[in-house]
Amino acid sequence: MSGPTGGLRVSQSSVRGEGAPAHAPGGIPGAASGTPGTVPGPRGPRRLRGPVRPAGRRGRRVLRGIAIALSVIVLATAGAGYLYYRHLNGNIRTDALNLGDHKLGGSRPNAFGQTPLNILLIGSDARDDVKNQELGGAKDTFGGTPLADVQMLLHVSADRSNMSVVSMPRDTLLKLPKCTGTDGKTYEATQGRRPVNESLGRGGPGCTVATWQELTGIPIDHFMMIDFKGVVAMADAIGGVPVCVKQNVYSRNHEGKGSGLKLAKGTHPIKGIQALQWLRTRYGFEDGSDIGRAHAQHMYMNSMARQFRQNAKLSNPLKLHSLAEAATKAMVVDPGLDRIDLLYDLSVELKKVPTGRITMTTMPWVGSTSWSGKVEPSTADAQKLFTMVRDDVPLDGKPPAKATAAATTPPPADPAAPAAEIPVMVRNATSGKDHGEARVRGRASDVVALLTGKGFTKAKADTEGAAEDTTVIRYATADQAGDAQAVATALGLPASAVQRSTDVSGVTLFVGKDWREGDKPAPPAPTPSKAPDTARPLNGDDDGACMDIQPGFTW
């Protein structure tokens, strides 16, 4: 294989002893390449078509691009040798992708058969070994339940023309879903709202994935998680990442709390522990909140992406080996990314996106009225952002790139059976996900009558309730896809309302909050064409971004 690869690196963490857990993002892919990659599918990742080098040549040649990308950030290693293939595979740890009950079936292909890619990057504040404990935090947190103090959803468009990153503040309050760990222990859904970073302690990263999926309705294909020591090791292996501060900054208050970051005004390349300090800094940046910290992390990630593009070739074998070792030892991934070749293929997909089409955002939020210092998703703007990602709309306001000649039209959907032969279960989900309104009594039966009048004589009302903001049709197996689409067409629902899901056994219509009355759901609001300003969008080519400094933290 030829051609340098870049990598996506991100990593974050926080020190609970500061009252501000750490974070640490990283970079994003390097230069273009024609090497085949993978795309998610209903049965897991599938390899894109293209030449495959015989395994016997792996030990004789150094690849310039084994990318080991992300995990809250993670990094991509540009070029470890397949000489270390087995060894590096042994470094990679895995955990379950989704521990919740609600599992979506994957992203919908576009008209050309291309599929979006959604990866959740998770930064753990775990202090469960000496190396992590040496990097900070109050001693009373050592060995405690880890928190997912950095959470970023990375969305790569179906046509690979653009990439969106959505951060969620660690202090966001959500109702956490029921999760069952791989050890069989079950954590029931929370009755009230809890900080989203607690999701990691409810069985593992798969519960954080389940939490995001329930909130956003975005199918998540993979996750990558990293801890403190991984951030430092990978930052050392990479070199330096330029960052900018508008004034001298020292992140330490009169109580001794803070990351310890000390920088003079201007631009400086940072690495190692100093990079971890940057990514963890809350006291000293902007208003001293987690929101400012997320903005600093976005600057770091964009800067790293540009560094990879400018220095696309890493030729020092020792540096390559160090980078590969650091990345593979630092990560926990889902089973779909548990080998070097799968990570490499993923990096090939990521690096297709030019830095000028990368948009970093923070989930729009409002201050909580019930819990001081915490935030909640902004009902309107957060949903706009999630809808754009779910519908594969670029956040930068630019149109997707035109499909290439290589794109192929997907095979036709499974043909539908006659309407009278399609069993349809109808559930009343009219309360909405926030349960802000009581369900409309008898609504499932009303819609069954409507379906029966359209020829779906096997439609039945389900006694089990549900909660959905918008009406959706879910189906379980590929041979039910055409039947589900036939129901949507009969009701005038868009194709995006049809989803494959393991939550159902057959075609199931969830009558949502948007259809509390009448013969059809309320028309959806038009999909926004650009990320709302409240998401603080930051373009990957913006090399003039510089952090504002909080009063009282200068020297």
CSV table of N, CA and C in Angstrom, one decimal, residues 101 140 142 157 163 226 230 249 258 371 410 421 433 435-436 482 491 527:
chain,number,residue,atom,x,y,z
A,101,ASP,N,-30.9,-1.1,25.6
A,101,ASP,CA,-32.0,-1.9,24.9
A,101,ASP,C,-32.3,-1.3,23.5
A,140,ASP,N,-8.8,10.7,46.5
A,140,ASP,CA,-10.0,10.0,46.8
A,140,ASP,C,-10.7,9.5,45.5
A,142,PHE,N,-8.9,7.8,43.2
A,142,PHE,CA,-8.1,6.7,42.6
A,142,PHE,C,-8.9,5.4,42.8
A,157,SER,N,-19.4,12.3,6.4
A,157,SER,CA,-20.6,12.2,5.4
A,157,SER,C,-20.5,11.0,4.5
A,163,MET,N,-16.8,16.5,7.3
A,163,MET,CA,-16.8,15.9,8.6
A,163,MET,C,-17.4,16.8,9.7
A,226,ILE,N,-10.1,6.6,25.3
A,226,ILE,CA,-8.7,6.8,25.7
A,226,ILE,C,-8.6,7.4,27.2
A,230,GLY,N,-2.7,7.7,27.9
A,230,GLY,CA,-2.7,7.5,26.5
A,230,GLY,C,-2.6,8.9,25.8
A,249,VAL,N,-1.2,32.9,30.4
A,249,VAL,CA,-2.2,32.1,31.1
A,249,VAL,C,-1.5,31.2,32.1
A,258,GLY,N,-6.7,23.5,39.2
A,258,GLY,CA,-6.4,23.9,37.9
A,258,GLY,C,-5.5,22.9,37.2
A,371,TRP,N,-30.4,22.1,38.9
A,371,TRP,CA,-29.1,21.6,39.4
A,371,TRP,C,-28.0,22.7,39.0
A,410,PRO,N,-27.6,2.0,-5.3
A,410,PRO,CA,-27.8,0.8,-4.5
A,410,PRO,C,-28.9,-0.1,-5.1
A,421,GLU,N,-51.3,-8.2,3.4
A,421,GLU,CA,-50.5,-9.2,3.9
A,421,GLU,C,-49.4,-8.7,4.9
A,433,LYS,N,-40.2,12.2,23.9
A,433,LYS,CA,-39.1,11.6,24.7
A,433,LYS,C,-39.0,12.3,26.0
A,435,HIS,N,-41.5,13.2,27.8
A,435,HIS,CA,-42.7,12.9,28.5
A,435,HIS,C,-43.4,14.2,29.0
A,436,GLY,N,-43.2,15.2,28.3
A,436,GLY,CA,-43.7,16.5,28.7
A,436,GLY,C,-45.3,16.6,28.6
A,482,GLY,N,-39.0,-3.5,2.6
A,482,GLY,CA,-40.0,-3.0,1.6
A,482,GLY,C,-41.3,-2.8,2.2
A,491,LEU,N,-48.7,6.4,4.4
A,491,LEU,CA,-49.0,7.5,5.4
A,491,LEU,C,-48.4,8.8,5.1
A,527,THR,N,-35.0,21.0,7.4
A,527,THR,CA,-33.7,20.8,7.9
A,527,THR,C,-32.8,22.0,7.7
